[in-house]
mmCIF file of C-alpha atoms (C1' of nucleotides) in Angstrom:
data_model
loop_
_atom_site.group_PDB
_atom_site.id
_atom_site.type_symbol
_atom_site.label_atom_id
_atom_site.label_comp_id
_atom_site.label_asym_id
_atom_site.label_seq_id
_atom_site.Cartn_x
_atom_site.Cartn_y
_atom_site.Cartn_z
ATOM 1 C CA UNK K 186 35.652 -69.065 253.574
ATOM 2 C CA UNK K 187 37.141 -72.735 253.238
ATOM 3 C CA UNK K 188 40.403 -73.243 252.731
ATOM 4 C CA UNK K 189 40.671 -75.009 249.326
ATOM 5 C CA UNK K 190 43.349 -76.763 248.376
ATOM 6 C CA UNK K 191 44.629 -74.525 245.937
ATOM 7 C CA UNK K 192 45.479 -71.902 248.506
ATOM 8 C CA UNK K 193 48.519 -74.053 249.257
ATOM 9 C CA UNK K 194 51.297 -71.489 250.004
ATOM 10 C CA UNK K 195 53.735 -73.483 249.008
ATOM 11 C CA UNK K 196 52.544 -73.100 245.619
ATOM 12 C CA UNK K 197 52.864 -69.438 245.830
ATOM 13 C CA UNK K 198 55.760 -69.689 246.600
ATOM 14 C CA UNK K 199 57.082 -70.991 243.186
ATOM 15 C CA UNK K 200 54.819 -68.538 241.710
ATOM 16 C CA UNK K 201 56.545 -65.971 243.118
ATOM 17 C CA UNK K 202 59.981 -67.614 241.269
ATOM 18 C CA UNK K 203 57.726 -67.096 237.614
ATOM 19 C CA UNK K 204 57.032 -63.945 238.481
ATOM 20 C CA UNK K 205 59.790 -62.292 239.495
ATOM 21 C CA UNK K 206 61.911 -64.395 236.319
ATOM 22 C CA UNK K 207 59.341 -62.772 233.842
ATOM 23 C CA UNK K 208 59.527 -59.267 235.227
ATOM 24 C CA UNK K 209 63.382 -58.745 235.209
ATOM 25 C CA UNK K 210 63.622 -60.550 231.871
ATOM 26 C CA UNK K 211 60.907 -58.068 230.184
ATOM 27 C CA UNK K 212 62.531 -55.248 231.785
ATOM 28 C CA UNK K 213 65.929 -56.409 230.440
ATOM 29 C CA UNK K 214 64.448 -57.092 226.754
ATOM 30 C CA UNK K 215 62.317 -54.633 226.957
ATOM 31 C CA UNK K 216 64.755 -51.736 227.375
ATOM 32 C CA UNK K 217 65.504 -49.441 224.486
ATOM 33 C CA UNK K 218 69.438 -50.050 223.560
ATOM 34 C CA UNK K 219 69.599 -53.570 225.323
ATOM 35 C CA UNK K 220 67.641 -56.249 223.400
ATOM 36 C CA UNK K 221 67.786 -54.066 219.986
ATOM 37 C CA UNK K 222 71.663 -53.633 219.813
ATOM 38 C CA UNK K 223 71.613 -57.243 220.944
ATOM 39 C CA UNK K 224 69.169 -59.871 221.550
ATOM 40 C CA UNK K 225 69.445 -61.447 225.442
ATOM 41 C CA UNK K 226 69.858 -64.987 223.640
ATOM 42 C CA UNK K 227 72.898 -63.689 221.608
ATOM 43 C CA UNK K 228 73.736 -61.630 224.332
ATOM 44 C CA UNK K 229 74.411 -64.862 226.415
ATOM 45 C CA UNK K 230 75.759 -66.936 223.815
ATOM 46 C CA UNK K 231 78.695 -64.070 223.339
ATOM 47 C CA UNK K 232 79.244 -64.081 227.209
ATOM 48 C CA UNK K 233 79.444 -67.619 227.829
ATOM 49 C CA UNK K 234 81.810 -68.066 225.075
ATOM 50 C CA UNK K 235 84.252 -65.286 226.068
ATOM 51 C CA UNK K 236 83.887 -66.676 229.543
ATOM 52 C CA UNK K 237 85.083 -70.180 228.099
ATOM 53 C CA UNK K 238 88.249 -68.358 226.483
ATOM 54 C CA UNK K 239 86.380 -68.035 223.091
ATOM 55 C CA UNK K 240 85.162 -70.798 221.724
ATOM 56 C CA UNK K 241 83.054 -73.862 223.192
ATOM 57 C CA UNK K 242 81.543 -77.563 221.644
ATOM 58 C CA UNK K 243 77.887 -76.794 220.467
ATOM 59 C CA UNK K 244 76.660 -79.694 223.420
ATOM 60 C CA UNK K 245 78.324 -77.664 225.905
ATOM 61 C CA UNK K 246 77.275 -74.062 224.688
ATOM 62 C CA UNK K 247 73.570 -75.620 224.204
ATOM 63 C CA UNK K 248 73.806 -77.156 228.120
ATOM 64 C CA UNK K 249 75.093 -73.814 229.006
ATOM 65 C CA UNK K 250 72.614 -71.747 227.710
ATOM 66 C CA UNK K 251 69.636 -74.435 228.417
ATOM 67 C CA UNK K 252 68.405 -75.014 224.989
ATOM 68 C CA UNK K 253 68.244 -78.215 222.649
ATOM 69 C CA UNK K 254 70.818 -79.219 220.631
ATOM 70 C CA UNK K 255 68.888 -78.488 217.725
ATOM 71 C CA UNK K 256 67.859 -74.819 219.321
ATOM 72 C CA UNK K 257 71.606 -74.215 219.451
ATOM 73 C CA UNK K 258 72.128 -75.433 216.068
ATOM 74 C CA UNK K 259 69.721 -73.057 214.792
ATOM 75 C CA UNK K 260 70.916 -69.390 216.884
ATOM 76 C CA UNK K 261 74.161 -70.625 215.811
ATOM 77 C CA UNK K 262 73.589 -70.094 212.279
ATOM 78 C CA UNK K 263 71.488 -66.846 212.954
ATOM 79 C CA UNK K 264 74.407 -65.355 215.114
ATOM 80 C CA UNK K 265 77.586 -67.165 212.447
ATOM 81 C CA UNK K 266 75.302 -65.476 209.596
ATOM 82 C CA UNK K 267 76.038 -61.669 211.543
ATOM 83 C CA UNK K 268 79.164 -62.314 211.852
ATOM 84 C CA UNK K 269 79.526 -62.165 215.577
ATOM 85 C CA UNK K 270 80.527 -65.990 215.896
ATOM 86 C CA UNK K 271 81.949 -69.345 213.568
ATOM 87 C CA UNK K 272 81.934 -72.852 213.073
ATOM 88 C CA UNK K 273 85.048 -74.733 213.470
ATOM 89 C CA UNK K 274 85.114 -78.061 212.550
ATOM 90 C CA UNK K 275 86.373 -80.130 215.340
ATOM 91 C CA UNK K 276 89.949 -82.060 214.466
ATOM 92 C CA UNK K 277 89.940 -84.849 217.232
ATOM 93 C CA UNK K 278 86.184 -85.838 216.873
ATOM 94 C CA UNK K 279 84.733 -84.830 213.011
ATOM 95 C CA UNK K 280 81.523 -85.116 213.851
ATOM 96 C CA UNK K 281 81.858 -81.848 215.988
ATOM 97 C CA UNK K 282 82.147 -78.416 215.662
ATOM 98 C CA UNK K 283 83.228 -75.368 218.081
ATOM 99 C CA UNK K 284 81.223 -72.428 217.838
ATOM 100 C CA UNK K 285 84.251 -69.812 217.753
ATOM 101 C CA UNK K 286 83.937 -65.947 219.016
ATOM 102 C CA UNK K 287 84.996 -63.495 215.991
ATOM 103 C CA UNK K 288 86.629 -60.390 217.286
ATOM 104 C CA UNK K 289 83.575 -58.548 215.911
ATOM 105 C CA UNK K 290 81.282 -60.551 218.492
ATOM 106 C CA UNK K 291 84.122 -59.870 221.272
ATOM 107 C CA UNK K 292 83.761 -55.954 220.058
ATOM 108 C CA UNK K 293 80.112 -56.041 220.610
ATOM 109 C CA UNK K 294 79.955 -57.662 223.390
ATOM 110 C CA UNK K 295 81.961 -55.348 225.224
ATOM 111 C CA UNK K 296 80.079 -53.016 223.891
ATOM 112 C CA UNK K 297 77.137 -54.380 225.134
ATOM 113 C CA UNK K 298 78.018 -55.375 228.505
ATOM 114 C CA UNK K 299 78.046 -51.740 230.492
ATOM 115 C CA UNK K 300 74.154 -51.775 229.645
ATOM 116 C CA UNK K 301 73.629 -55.077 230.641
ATOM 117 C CA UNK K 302 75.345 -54.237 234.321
ATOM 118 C CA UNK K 303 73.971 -51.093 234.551
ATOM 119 C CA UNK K 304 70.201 -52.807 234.294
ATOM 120 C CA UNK K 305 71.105 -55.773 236.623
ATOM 121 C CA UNK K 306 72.812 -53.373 239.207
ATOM 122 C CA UNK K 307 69.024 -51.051 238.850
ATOM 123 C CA UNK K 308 66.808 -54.428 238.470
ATOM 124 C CA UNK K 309 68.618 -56.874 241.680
ATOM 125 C CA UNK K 310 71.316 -54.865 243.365
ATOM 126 C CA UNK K 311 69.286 -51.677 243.591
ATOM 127 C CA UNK K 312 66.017 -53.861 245.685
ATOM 128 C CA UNK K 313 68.224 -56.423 247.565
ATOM 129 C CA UNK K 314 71.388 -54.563 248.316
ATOM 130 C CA UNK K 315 73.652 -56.659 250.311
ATOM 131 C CA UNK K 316 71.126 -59.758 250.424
ATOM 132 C CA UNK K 317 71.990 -60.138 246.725
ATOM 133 C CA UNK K 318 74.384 -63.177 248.048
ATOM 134 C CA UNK K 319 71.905 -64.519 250.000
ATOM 135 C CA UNK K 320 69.709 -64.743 247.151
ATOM 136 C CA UNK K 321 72.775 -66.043 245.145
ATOM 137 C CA UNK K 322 73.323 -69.194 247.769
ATOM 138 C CA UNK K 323 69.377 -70.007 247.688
ATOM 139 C CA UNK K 324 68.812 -69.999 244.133
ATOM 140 C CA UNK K 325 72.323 -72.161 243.727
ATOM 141 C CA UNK K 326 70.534 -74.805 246.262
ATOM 142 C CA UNK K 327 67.657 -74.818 244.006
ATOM 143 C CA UNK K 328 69.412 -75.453 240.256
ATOM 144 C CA UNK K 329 72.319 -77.956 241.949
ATOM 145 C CA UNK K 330 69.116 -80.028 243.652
ATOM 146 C CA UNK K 331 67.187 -79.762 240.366
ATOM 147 C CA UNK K 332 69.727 -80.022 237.746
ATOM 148 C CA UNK K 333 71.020 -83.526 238.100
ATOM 149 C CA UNK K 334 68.612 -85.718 236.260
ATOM 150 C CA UNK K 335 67.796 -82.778 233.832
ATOM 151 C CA UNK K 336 68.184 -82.682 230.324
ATOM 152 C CA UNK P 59 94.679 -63.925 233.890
ATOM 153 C CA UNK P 60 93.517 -60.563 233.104
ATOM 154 C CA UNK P 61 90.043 -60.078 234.941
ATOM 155 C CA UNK P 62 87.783 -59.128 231.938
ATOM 156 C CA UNK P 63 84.518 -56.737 231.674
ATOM 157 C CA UNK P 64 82.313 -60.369 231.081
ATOM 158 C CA UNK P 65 83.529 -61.617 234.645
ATOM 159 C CA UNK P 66 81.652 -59.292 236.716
ATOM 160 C CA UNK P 67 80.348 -61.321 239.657
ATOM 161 C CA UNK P 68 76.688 -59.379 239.378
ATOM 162 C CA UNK P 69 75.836 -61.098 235.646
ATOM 163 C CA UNK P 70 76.736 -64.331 237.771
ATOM 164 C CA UNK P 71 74.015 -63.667 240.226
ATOM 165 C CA UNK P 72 71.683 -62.842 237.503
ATOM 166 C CA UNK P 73 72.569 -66.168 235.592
ATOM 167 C CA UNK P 74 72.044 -67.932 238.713
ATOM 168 C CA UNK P 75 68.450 -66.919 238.541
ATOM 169 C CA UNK P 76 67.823 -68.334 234.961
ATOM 170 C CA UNK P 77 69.513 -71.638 235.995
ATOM 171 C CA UNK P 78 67.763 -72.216 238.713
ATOM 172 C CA UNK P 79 64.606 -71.121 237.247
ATOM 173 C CA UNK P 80 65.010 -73.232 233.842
ATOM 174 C CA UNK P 81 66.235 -76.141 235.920
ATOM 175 C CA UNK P 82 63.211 -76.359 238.206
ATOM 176 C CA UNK P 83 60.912 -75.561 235.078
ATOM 177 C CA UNK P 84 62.078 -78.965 233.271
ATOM 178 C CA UNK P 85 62.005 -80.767 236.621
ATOM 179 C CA UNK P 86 58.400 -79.800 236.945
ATOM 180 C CA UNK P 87 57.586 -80.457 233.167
ATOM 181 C CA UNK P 88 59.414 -83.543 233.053
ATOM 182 C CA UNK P 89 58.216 -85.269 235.447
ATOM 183 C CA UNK P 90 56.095 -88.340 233.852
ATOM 184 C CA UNK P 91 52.408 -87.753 235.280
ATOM 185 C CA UNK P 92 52.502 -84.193 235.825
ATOM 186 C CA UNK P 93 52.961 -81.981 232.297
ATOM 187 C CA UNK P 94 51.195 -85.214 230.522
ATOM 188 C CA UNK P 95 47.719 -85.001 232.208
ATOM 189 C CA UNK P 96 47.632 -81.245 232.222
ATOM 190 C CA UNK P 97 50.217 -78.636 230.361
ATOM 191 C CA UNK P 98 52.036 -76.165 233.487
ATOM 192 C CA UNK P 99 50.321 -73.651 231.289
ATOM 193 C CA UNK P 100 46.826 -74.725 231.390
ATOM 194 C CA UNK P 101 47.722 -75.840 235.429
ATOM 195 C CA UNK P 102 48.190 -72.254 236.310
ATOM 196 C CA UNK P 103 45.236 -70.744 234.155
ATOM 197 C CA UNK P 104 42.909 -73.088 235.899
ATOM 198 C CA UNK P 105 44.436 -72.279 239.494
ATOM 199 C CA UNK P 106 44.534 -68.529 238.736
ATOM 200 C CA UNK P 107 40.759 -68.824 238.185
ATOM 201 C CA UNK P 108 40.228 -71.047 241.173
ATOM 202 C CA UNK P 109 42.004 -68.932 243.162
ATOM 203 C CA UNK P 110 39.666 -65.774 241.565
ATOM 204 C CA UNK P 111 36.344 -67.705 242.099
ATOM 205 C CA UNK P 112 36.308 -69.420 239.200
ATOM 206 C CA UNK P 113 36.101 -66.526 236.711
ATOM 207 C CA UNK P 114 38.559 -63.731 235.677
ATOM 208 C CA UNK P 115 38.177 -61.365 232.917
ATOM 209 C CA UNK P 116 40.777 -62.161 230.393
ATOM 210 C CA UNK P 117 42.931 -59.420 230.128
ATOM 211 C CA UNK P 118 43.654 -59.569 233.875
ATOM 212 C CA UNK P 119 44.388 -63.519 233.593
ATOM 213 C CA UNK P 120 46.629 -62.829 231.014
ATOM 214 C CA UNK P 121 48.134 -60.503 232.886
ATOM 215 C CA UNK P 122 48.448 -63.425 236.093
ATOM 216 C CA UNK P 123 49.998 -66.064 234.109
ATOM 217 C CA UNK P 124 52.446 -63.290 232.220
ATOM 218 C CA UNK P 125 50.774 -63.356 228.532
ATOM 219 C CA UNK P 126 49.886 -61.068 226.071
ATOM 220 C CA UNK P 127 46.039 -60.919 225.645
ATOM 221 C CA UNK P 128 46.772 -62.447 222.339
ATOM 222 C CA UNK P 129 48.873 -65.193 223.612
ATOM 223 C CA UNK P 130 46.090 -65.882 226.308
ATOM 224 C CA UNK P 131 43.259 -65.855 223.893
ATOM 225 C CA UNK P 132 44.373 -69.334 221.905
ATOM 226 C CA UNK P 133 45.658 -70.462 225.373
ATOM 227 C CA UNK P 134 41.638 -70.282 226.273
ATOM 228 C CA UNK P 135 40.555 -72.050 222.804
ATOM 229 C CA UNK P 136 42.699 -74.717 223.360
ATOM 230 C CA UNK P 137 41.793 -75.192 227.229
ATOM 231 C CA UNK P 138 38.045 -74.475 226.240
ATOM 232 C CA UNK P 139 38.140 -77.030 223.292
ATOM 233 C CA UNK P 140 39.048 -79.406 226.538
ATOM 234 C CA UNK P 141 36.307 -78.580 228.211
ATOM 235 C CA UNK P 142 37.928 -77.177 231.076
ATOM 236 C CA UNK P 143 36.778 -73.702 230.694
ATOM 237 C CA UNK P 144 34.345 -71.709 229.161
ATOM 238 C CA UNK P 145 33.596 -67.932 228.041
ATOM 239 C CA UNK P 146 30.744 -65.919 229.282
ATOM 240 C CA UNK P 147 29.952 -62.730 227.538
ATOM 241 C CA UNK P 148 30.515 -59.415 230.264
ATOM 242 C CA UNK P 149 26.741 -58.207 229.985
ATOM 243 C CA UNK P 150 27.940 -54.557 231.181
ATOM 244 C CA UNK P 151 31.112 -53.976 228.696
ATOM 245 C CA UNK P 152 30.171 -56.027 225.413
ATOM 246 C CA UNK P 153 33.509 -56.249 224.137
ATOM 247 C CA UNK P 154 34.367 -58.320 227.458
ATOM 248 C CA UNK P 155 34.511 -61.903 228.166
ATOM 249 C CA UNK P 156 35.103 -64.056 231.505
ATOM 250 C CA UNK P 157 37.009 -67.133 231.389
ATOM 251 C CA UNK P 158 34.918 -69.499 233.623
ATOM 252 C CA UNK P 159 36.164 -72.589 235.197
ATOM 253 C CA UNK P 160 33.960 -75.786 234.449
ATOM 254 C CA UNK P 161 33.142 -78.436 236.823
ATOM 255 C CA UNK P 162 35.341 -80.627 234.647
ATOM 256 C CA UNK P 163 38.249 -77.902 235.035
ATOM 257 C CA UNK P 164 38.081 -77.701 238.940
ATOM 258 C CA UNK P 165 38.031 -81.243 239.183
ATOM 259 C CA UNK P 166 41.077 -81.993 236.549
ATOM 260 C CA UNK P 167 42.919 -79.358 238.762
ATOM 261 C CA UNK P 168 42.030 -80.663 241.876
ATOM 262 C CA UNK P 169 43.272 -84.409 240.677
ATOM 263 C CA UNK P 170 46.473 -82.815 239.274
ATOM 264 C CA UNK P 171 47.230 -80.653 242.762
ATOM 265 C CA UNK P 172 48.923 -83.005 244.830
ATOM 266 C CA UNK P 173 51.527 -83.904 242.024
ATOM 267 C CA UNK P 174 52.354 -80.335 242.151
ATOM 268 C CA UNK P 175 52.667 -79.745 245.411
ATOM 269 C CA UNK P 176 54.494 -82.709 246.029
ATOM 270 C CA UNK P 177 57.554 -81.659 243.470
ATOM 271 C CA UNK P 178 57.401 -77.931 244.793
ATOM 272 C CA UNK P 179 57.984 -79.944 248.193
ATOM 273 C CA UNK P 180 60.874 -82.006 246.447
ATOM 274 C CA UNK P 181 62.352 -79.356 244.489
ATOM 275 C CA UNK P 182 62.047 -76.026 246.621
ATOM 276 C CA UNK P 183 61.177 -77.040 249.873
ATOM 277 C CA UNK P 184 63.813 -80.095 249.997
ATOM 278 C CA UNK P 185 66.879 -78.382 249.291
ATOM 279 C CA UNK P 186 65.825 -74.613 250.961
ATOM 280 C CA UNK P 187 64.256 -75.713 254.582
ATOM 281 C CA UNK P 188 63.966 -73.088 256.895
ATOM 282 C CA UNK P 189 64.913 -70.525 254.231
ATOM 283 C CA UNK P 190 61.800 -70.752 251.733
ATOM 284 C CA UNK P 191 60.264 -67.328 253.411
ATOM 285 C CA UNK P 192 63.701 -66.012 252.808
ATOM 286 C CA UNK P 193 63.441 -66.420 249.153
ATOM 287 C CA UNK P 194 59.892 -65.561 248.637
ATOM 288 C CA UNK P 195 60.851 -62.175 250.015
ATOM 289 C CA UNK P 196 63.597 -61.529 247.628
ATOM 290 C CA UNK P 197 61.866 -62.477 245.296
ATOM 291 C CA UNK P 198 58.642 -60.395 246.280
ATOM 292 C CA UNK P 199 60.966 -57.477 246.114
ATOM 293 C CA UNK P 200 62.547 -58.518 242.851
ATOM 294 C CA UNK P 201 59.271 -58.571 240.794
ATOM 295 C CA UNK P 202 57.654 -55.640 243.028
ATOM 296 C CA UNK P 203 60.748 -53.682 242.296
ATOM 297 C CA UNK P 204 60.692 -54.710 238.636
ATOM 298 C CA UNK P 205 56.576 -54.856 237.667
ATOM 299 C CA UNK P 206 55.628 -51.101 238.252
ATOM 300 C CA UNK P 207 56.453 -49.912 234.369
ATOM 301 C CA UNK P 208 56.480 -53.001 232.370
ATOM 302 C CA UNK P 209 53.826 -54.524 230.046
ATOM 303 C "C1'" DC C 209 89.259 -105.810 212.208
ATOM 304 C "C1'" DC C 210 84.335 -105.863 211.701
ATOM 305 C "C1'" DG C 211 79.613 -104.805 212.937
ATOM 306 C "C1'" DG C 212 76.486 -102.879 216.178
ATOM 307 C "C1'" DA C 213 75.654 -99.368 219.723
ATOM 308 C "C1'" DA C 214 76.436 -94.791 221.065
ATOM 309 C "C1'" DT C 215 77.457 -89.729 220.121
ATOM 310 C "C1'" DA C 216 77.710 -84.795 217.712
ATOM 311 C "C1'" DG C 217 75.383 -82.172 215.160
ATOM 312 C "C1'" DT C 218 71.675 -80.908 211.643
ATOM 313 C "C1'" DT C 219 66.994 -80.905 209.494
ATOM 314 C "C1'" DG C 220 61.576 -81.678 209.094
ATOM 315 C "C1'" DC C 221 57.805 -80.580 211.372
ATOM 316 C "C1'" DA C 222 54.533 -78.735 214.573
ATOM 317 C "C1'" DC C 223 53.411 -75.450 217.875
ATOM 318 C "C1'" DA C 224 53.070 -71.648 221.204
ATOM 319 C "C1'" DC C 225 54.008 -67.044 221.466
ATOM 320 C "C1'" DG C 226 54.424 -61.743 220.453
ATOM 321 C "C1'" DC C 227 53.440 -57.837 217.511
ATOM 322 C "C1'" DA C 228 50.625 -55.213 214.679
ATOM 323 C "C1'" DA C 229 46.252 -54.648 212.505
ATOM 324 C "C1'" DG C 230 41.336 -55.401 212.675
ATOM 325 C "C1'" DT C 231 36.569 -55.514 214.959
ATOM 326 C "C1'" DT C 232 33.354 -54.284 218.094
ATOM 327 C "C1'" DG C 233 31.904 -51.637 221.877
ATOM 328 C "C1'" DT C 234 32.531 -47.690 225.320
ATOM 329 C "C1'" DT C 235 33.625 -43.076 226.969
ATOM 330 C "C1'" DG C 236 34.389 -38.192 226.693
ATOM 331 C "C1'" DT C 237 33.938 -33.678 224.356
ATOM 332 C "C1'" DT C 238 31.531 -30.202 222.384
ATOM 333 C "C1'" DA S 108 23.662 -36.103 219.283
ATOM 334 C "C1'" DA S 109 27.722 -36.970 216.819
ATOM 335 C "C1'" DC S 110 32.242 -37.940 216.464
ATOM 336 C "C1'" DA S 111 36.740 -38.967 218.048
ATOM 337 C "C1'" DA S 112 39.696 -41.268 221.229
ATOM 338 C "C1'" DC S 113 40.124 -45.289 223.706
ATOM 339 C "C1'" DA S 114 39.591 -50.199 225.376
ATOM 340 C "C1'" DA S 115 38.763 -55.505 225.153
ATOM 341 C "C1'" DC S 116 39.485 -58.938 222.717
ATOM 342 C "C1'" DT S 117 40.695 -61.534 218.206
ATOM 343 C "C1'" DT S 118 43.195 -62.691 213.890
ATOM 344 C "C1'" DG S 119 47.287 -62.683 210.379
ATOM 345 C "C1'" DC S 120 51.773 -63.388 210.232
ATOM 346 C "C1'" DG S 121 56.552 -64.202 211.466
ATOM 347 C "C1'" DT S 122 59.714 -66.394 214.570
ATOM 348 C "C1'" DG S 123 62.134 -69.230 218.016
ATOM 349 C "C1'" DT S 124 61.946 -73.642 220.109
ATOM 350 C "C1'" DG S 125 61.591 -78.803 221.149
ATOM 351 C "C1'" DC S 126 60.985 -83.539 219.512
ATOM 352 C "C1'" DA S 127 61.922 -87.062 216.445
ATOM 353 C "C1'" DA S 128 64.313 -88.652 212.504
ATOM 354 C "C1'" DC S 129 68.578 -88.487 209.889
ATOM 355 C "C1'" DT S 130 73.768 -88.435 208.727
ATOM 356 C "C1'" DA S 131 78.360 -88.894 209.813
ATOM 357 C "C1'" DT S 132 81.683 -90.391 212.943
ATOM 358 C "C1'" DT S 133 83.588 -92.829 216.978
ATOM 359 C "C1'" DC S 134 83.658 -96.491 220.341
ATOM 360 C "C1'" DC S 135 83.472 -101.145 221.860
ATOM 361 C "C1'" DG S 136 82.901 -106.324 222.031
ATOM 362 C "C1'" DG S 137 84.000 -110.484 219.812
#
DNA sequence: CCGGAATAGTTGCACACGCAAGTTGTTGTT
DNA sequence: AACAACAACTTGCGTGTGCAACTATTCCGG
């Protein structure tokens, strides 16, 4: 059987980086409270704000979250229109706006977080046990080489 | 500083995993020569199929590159308007078809290949070393842990 | 201070995807 | 043999996203 070229294991190797991505993220959406209470993209959105002391410039939410400017623009309105999150115009530069974390959104969000630990604890901690920081240190190599000339 | 719920260290690890996975994603779609001759989607349908032979049934393909059958089935008109593939007809189940790789398909991949390999190189192997088996196991047990129950 | 380049955000448009329903073919039960 | 349950796609429809174009504002060089 000849070795073709497309046997290359270094290739499966970044399969294996698609793979395992996909799986956890359908088992996170795909669990029964999680993604219906609220949606992994909202989800996010709530935690990086309330990580950033509630409120955050739409560039820097949108680079946070890895989506478009224009991607942003449009969750943004989906999540300001359920209340969980508002626009405040910017005063020092008026072309800009925060996006602001409502105490409803900080409500839910606490709400939703025990589910969201509870499936990462079952879905990473559960198979890798105390090689979880390993894992942490490799995949930080891989996003700090990468991200530089992103975006 | 109060430590809040949203600080837990494990949604960190989990984050890292979406960073690092988005990050090499656009690196690998970026880059000028690569996503421009041939879509990563249509790149890992026609390696899947390579790799089966050069035919797969399509609900097992779709299952490979992580679509619904529905998803996979315009994936294949658009890939088999280019030529690159065709569909047979499964003579024993009727309701069956193979995707088939074309001549045409196995050469495009083979002429796209070393682009690939060379930015898995420069993005995974670069920055990771010694340490790429260490990853593909963690991540093996990530997405075996994961896969059993989902789609 | 004025005019052109750059920046923050939004909108028009196209597109790829998932879900649910539909079609055709197979399998199992009696 | 007939009929029901099931399976392999495919199609209708809605939705989330990126790219490019647009508007409003700020920055910078002369």
């Amino acid at each position: 059987m000849a070795k073709e070229p497309w046997d290359d294991p270094r290739i499966t190797t970044f399969g294996m980086l698609l793979e395992a991505h996909d799986a956890l993220l359908c088992q996170m959406a795909g669990l029964p409270g999680l993604d219906a209470q609220l949606p992994m993209t909202w989800f996010e959105v709530l935690l990086r704000l309330a990580r950033s002391g509630g409120e955050l410039r739409m560039a820097e939410l949108a680079a946070q979250v890895r989506l478009s400017t224009s991607g942003l623009t449009r969750l943004i309105d989906r999540i300001e229109a359920a209340g969980l999150v508002e626009r405040r115009h910017c005063t020092e530069d008026r072309r800009g706006s925060f996006a602001v974390l409502t105490p409803g959104g900080q409500d839910l969000l606490r709400q939703a977080l025990p589910a969201h630990i509870d499936a990462i604890e079952r879905l990473v901690v559960g198979p890798l046990g105390d090689d979880v920081p390993v894992l942490e240190d490799l995949l930080r190599r891989l996003r700090d080489n990468a991200h530089p000339a992103s975006h």
